[in-house]
């Protein structure tokens, strides 16, 4: 199982457990509910990976300009990714 799917499994189990414990949801079939939460999480993780890829592409297209600045690549990457996320209504 890839790392992303394993992470989604653990997160889905934890989220569902907390939602049930606080009585925000009532799950008659916990396995099915966990799979639904897992799917939402996987979709979100895939969209975030697409944002990462697009941000990297943008930065590669401007690599020469970035090289001439004193700003850290990680900081620029975070800024570009954040801007793309805001434009798309995606919450990081």
JSON list of C-alpha atoms in Angstrom, two decimals:
[
{"chain": "A", "resi": 1, "resn": "UNK", "atom": "CA", "xyz": [0.00, 0.00, 0.00]},
{"chain": "A", "resi": 2, "resn": "UNK", "atom": "CA", "xyz": [1.51, 3.34, -1.01]},
{"chain": "A", "resi": 3, "resn": "UNK", "atom": "CA", "xyz": [2.37, 5.83, 1.69]},
{"chain": "A", "resi": 4, "resn": "UNK", "atom": "CA", "xyz": [-0.47, 8.20, 0.73]},
{"chain": "A", "resi": 5, "resn": "UNK", "atom": "CA", "xyz": [-3.10, 5.46, 1.06]},
{"chain": "A", "resi": 6, "resn": "UNK", "atom": "CA", "xyz": [-1.73, 4.25, 4.39]},
{"chain": "A", "resi": 7, "resn": "UNK", "atom": "CA", "xyz": [-1.80, 7.81, 5.69]},
{"chain": "A", "resi": 8, "resn": "UNK", "atom": "CA", "xyz": [-5.39, 8.26, 4.47]},
{"chain": "A", "resi": 9, "resn": "UNK", "atom": "CA", "xyz": [-6.39, 5.01, 6.23]},
{"chain": "A", "resi": 10, "resn": "UNK", "atom": "CA", "xyz": [-4.94, 6.15, 9.55]},
{"chain": "A", "resi": 11, "resn": "UNK", "atom": "CA", "xyz": [-6.43, 9.63, 9.23]},
{"chain": "A", "resi": 12, "resn": "UNK", "atom": "CA", "xyz": [-9.88, 8.29, 8.27]},
{"chain": "A", "resi": 13, "resn": "UNK", "atom": "CA", "xyz": [-9.94, 5.94, 11.26]},
{"chain": "A", "resi": 14, "resn": "UNK", "atom": "CA", "xyz": [-8.91, 8.76, 13.62]},
{"chain": "A", "resi": 15, "resn": "UNK", "atom": "CA", "xyz": [-11.40, 11.27, 12.19]},
{"chain": "A", "resi": 16, "resn": "UNK", "atom": "CA", "xyz": [-14.28, 8.82, 12.31]},
{"chain": "A", "resi": 17, "resn": "UNK", "atom": "CA", "xyz": [-13.40, 7.73, 15.84]},
{"chain": "A", "resi": 18, "resn": "UNK", "atom": "CA", "xyz": [-13.47, 11.35, 17.04]},
{"chain": "A", "resi": 19, "resn": "UNK", "atom": "CA", "xyz": [-16.67, 12.19, 15.20]},
{"chain": "A", "resi": 20, "resn": "UNK", "atom": "CA", "xyz": [-18.44, 9.17, 16.71]},
{"chain": "A", "resi": 21, "resn": "UNK", "atom": "CA", "xyz": [-16.99, 9.78, 20.19]},
{"chain": "A", "resi": 22, "resn": "UNK", "atom": "CA", "xyz": [-18.22, 13.40, 20.20]},
{"chain": "A", "resi": 23, "resn": "UNK", "atom": "CA", "xyz": [-21.56, 12.23, 18.78]},
{"chain": "A", "resi": 24, "resn": "UNK", "atom": "CA", "xyz": [-21.30, 14.45, 15.69]},
{"chain": "A", "resi": 25, "resn": "UNK", "atom": "CA", "xyz": [-22.15, 11.43, 13.54]},
{"chain": "A", "resi": 26, "resn": "UNK", "atom": "CA", "xyz": [-23.77, 8.09, 14.09]},
{"chain": "A", "resi": 27, "resn": "UNK", "atom": "CA", "xyz": [-22.20, 5.35, 12.00]},
{"chain": "A", "resi": 28, "resn": "UNK", "atom": "CA", "xyz": [-24.20, 2.16, 11.64]},
{"chain": "A", "resi": 29, "resn": "UNK", "atom": "CA", "xyz": [-21.54, 0.68, 9.37]},
{"chain": "A", "resi": 30, "resn": "UNK", "atom": "CA", "xyz": [-18.21, 2.04, 10.58]},
{"chain": "A", "resi": 31, "resn": "UNK", "atom": "CA", "xyz": [-16.19, 0.32, 7.86]},
{"chain": "A", "resi": 32, "resn": "UNK", "atom": "CA", "xyz": [-18.28, 1.95, 5.15]},
{"chain": "A", "resi": 33, "resn": "UNK", "atom": "CA", "xyz": [-18.13, 5.34, 6.88]},
{"chain": "A", "resi": 34, "resn": "UNK", "atom": "CA", "xyz": [-14.35, 5.01, 7.25]},
{"chain": "A", "resi": 35, "resn": "UNK", "atom": "CA", "xyz": [-14.05, 4.23, 3.52]},
{"chain": "A", "resi": 36, "resn": "UNK", "atom": "CA", "xyz": [-16.10, 7.34, 2.67]},
{"chain": "A", "resi": 37, "resn": "UNK", "atom": "CA", "xyz": [-13.84, 9.54, 4.82]},
{"chain": "A", "resi": 38, "resn": "UNK", "atom": "CA", "xyz": [-10.79, 7.82, 3.32]},
{"chain": "A", "resi": 39, "resn": "UNK", "atom": "CA", "xyz": [-11.99, 8.62, -0.21]},
{"chain": "A", "resi": 40, "resn": "UNK", "atom": "CA", "xyz": [-12.45, 12.29, 0.65]},
{"chain": "A", "resi": 41, "resn": "UNK", "atom": "CA", "xyz": [-8.98, 12.41, 2.19]},
{"chain": "A", "resi": 42, "resn": "UNK", "atom": "CA", "xyz": [-7.36, 10.65, -0.79]},
{"chain": "A", "resi": 43, "resn": "UNK", "atom": "CA", "xyz": [-9.07, 13.05, -3.20]},
{"chain": "A", "resi": 44, "resn": "UNK", "atom": "CA", "xyz": [-7.76, 15.97, -1.15]},
{"chain": "A", "resi": 45, "resn": "UNK", "atom": "CA", "xyz": [-4.23, 14.56, -1.06]},
{"chain": "A", "resi": 46, "resn": "UNK", "atom": "CA", "xyz": [-4.27, 14.00, -4.83]},
{"chain": "A", "resi": 47, "resn": "UNK", "atom": "CA", "xyz": [-5.42, 17.57, -5.44]},
{"chain": "A", "resi": 48, "resn": "UNK", "atom": "CA", "xyz": [-2.64, 18.84, -3.20]},
{"chain": "A", "resi": 49, "resn": "UNK", "atom": "CA", "xyz": [-0.10, 16.78, -5.18]},
{"chain": "A", "resi": 50, "resn": "UNK", "atom": "CA", "xyz": [-1.40, 18.40, -8.37]},
{"chain": "A", "resi": 51, "resn": "UNK", "atom": "CA", "xyz": [-0.92, 21.82, -6.78]},
{"chain": "A", "resi": 52, "resn": "UNK", "atom": "CA", "xyz": [2.64, 20.84, -5.83]},
{"chain": "A", "resi": 53, "resn": "UNK", "atom": "CA", "xyz": [3.38, 19.72, -9.38]},
{"chain": "A", "resi": 54, "resn": "UNK", "atom": "CA", "xyz": [1.95, 22.90, -10.87]},
{"chain": "A", "resi": 55, "resn": "UNK", "atom": "CA", "xyz": [3.91, 25.07, -8.42]},
{"chain": "A", "resi": 56, "resn": "UNK", "atom": "CA", "xyz": [7.13, 23.20, -9.32]},
{"chain": "A", "resi": 57, "resn": "UNK", "atom": "CA", "xyz": [6.43, 23.73, -13.02]},
{"chain": "A", "resi": 58, "resn": "UNK", "atom": "CA", "xyz": [5.90, 27.45, -12.50]},
{"chain": "A", "resi": 59, "resn": "UNK", "atom": "CA", "xyz": [9.13, 27.70, -10.52]},
{"chain": "A", "resi": 60, "resn": "UNK", "atom": "CA", "xyz": [11.05, 25.74, -13.16]},
{"chain": "A", "resi": 61, "resn": "UNK", "atom": "CA", "xyz": [9.82, 28.20, -15.78]},
{"chain": "A", "resi": 62, "resn": "UNK", "atom": "CA", "xyz": [11.25, 31.03, -13.68]},
{"chain": "A", "resi": 63, "resn": "UNK", "atom": "CA", "xyz": [14.36, 29.23, -12.41]},
{"chain": "A", "resi": 64, "resn": "UNK", "atom": "CA", "xyz": [16.81, 31.82, -13.73]},
{"chain": "A", "resi": 65, "resn": "UNK", "atom": "CA", "xyz": [14.97, 34.68, -12.04]},
{"chain": "A", "resi": 66, "resn": "UNK", "atom": "CA", "xyz": [14.70, 32.74, -8.78]},
{"chain": "A", "resi": 67, "resn": "UNK", "atom": "CA", "xyz": [18.41, 31.90, -8.86]},
{"chain": "A", "resi": 68, "resn": "UNK", "atom": "CA", "xyz": [19.25, 35.59, -8.90]},
{"chain": "A", "resi": 69, "resn": "UNK", "atom": "CA", "xyz": [17.22, 36.33, -5.74]},
{"chain": "A", "resi": 70, "resn": "UNK", "atom": "CA", "xyz": [18.13, 35.83, -2.11]},
{"chain": "A", "resi": 71, "resn": "UNK", "atom": "CA", "xyz": [14.75, 34.30, -1.26]},
{"chain": "A", "resi": 72, "resn": "UNK", "atom": "CA", "xyz": [14.75, 30.65, -0.23]},
{"chain": "A", "resi": 73, "resn": "UNK", "atom": "CA", "xyz": [13.30, 28.20, -2.80]},
{"chain": "A", "resi": 74, "resn": "UNK", "atom": "CA", "xyz": [11.10, 26.59, -0.15]},
{"chain": "A", "resi": 75, "resn": "UNK", "atom": "CA", "xyz": [9.60, 29.94, 0.76]},
{"chain": "A", "resi": 76, "resn": "UNK", "atom": "CA", "xyz": [8.88, 30.78, -2.88]},
{"chain": "A", "resi": 77, "resn": "UNK", "atom": "CA", "xyz": [7.39, 27.33, -3.40]},
{"chain": "A", "resi": 78, "resn": "UNK", "atom": "CA", "xyz": [5.09, 27.80, -0.40]},
{"chain": "A", "resi": 79, "resn": "UNK", "atom": "CA", "xyz": [4.01, 31.22, -1.65]},
{"chain": "A", "resi": 80, "resn": "UNK", "atom": "CA", "xyz": [3.24, 29.96, -5.17]},
{"chain": "A", "resi": 81, "resn": "UNK", "atom": "CA", "xyz": [1.41, 26.90, -3.84]},
{"chain": "A", "resi": 82, "resn": "UNK", "atom": "CA", "xyz": [-0.59, 29.08, -1.45]},
{"chain": "A", "resi": 83, "resn": "UNK", "atom": "CA", "xyz": [-1.58, 31.45, -4.23]},
{"chain": "A", "resi": 84, "resn": "UNK", "atom": "CA", "xyz": [-2.65, 28.58, -6.49]},
{"chain": "A", "resi": 85, "resn": "UNK", "atom": "CA", "xyz": [-4.67, 27.09, -3.64]},
{"chain": "A", "resi": 86, "resn": "UNK", "atom": "CA", "xyz": [-6.43, 30.40, -2.94]},
{"chain": "A", "resi": 87, "resn": "UNK", "atom": "CA", "xyz": [-7.24, 30.87, -6.62]},
{"chain": "A", "resi": 88, "resn": "UNK", "atom": "CA", "xyz": [-8.85, 27.43, -6.72]},
{"chain": "A", "resi": 89, "resn": "UNK", "atom": "CA", "xyz": [-10.59, 27.65, -3.35]},
{"chain": "A", "resi": 90, "resn": "UNK", "atom": "CA", "xyz": [-8.47, 24.80, -2.02]},
{"chain": "A", "resi": 91, "resn": "UNK", "atom": "CA", "xyz": [-7.74, 24.83, 1.71]},
{"chain": "A", "resi": 92, "resn": "UNK", "atom": "CA", "xyz": [-4.26, 23.62, 2.61]}
]
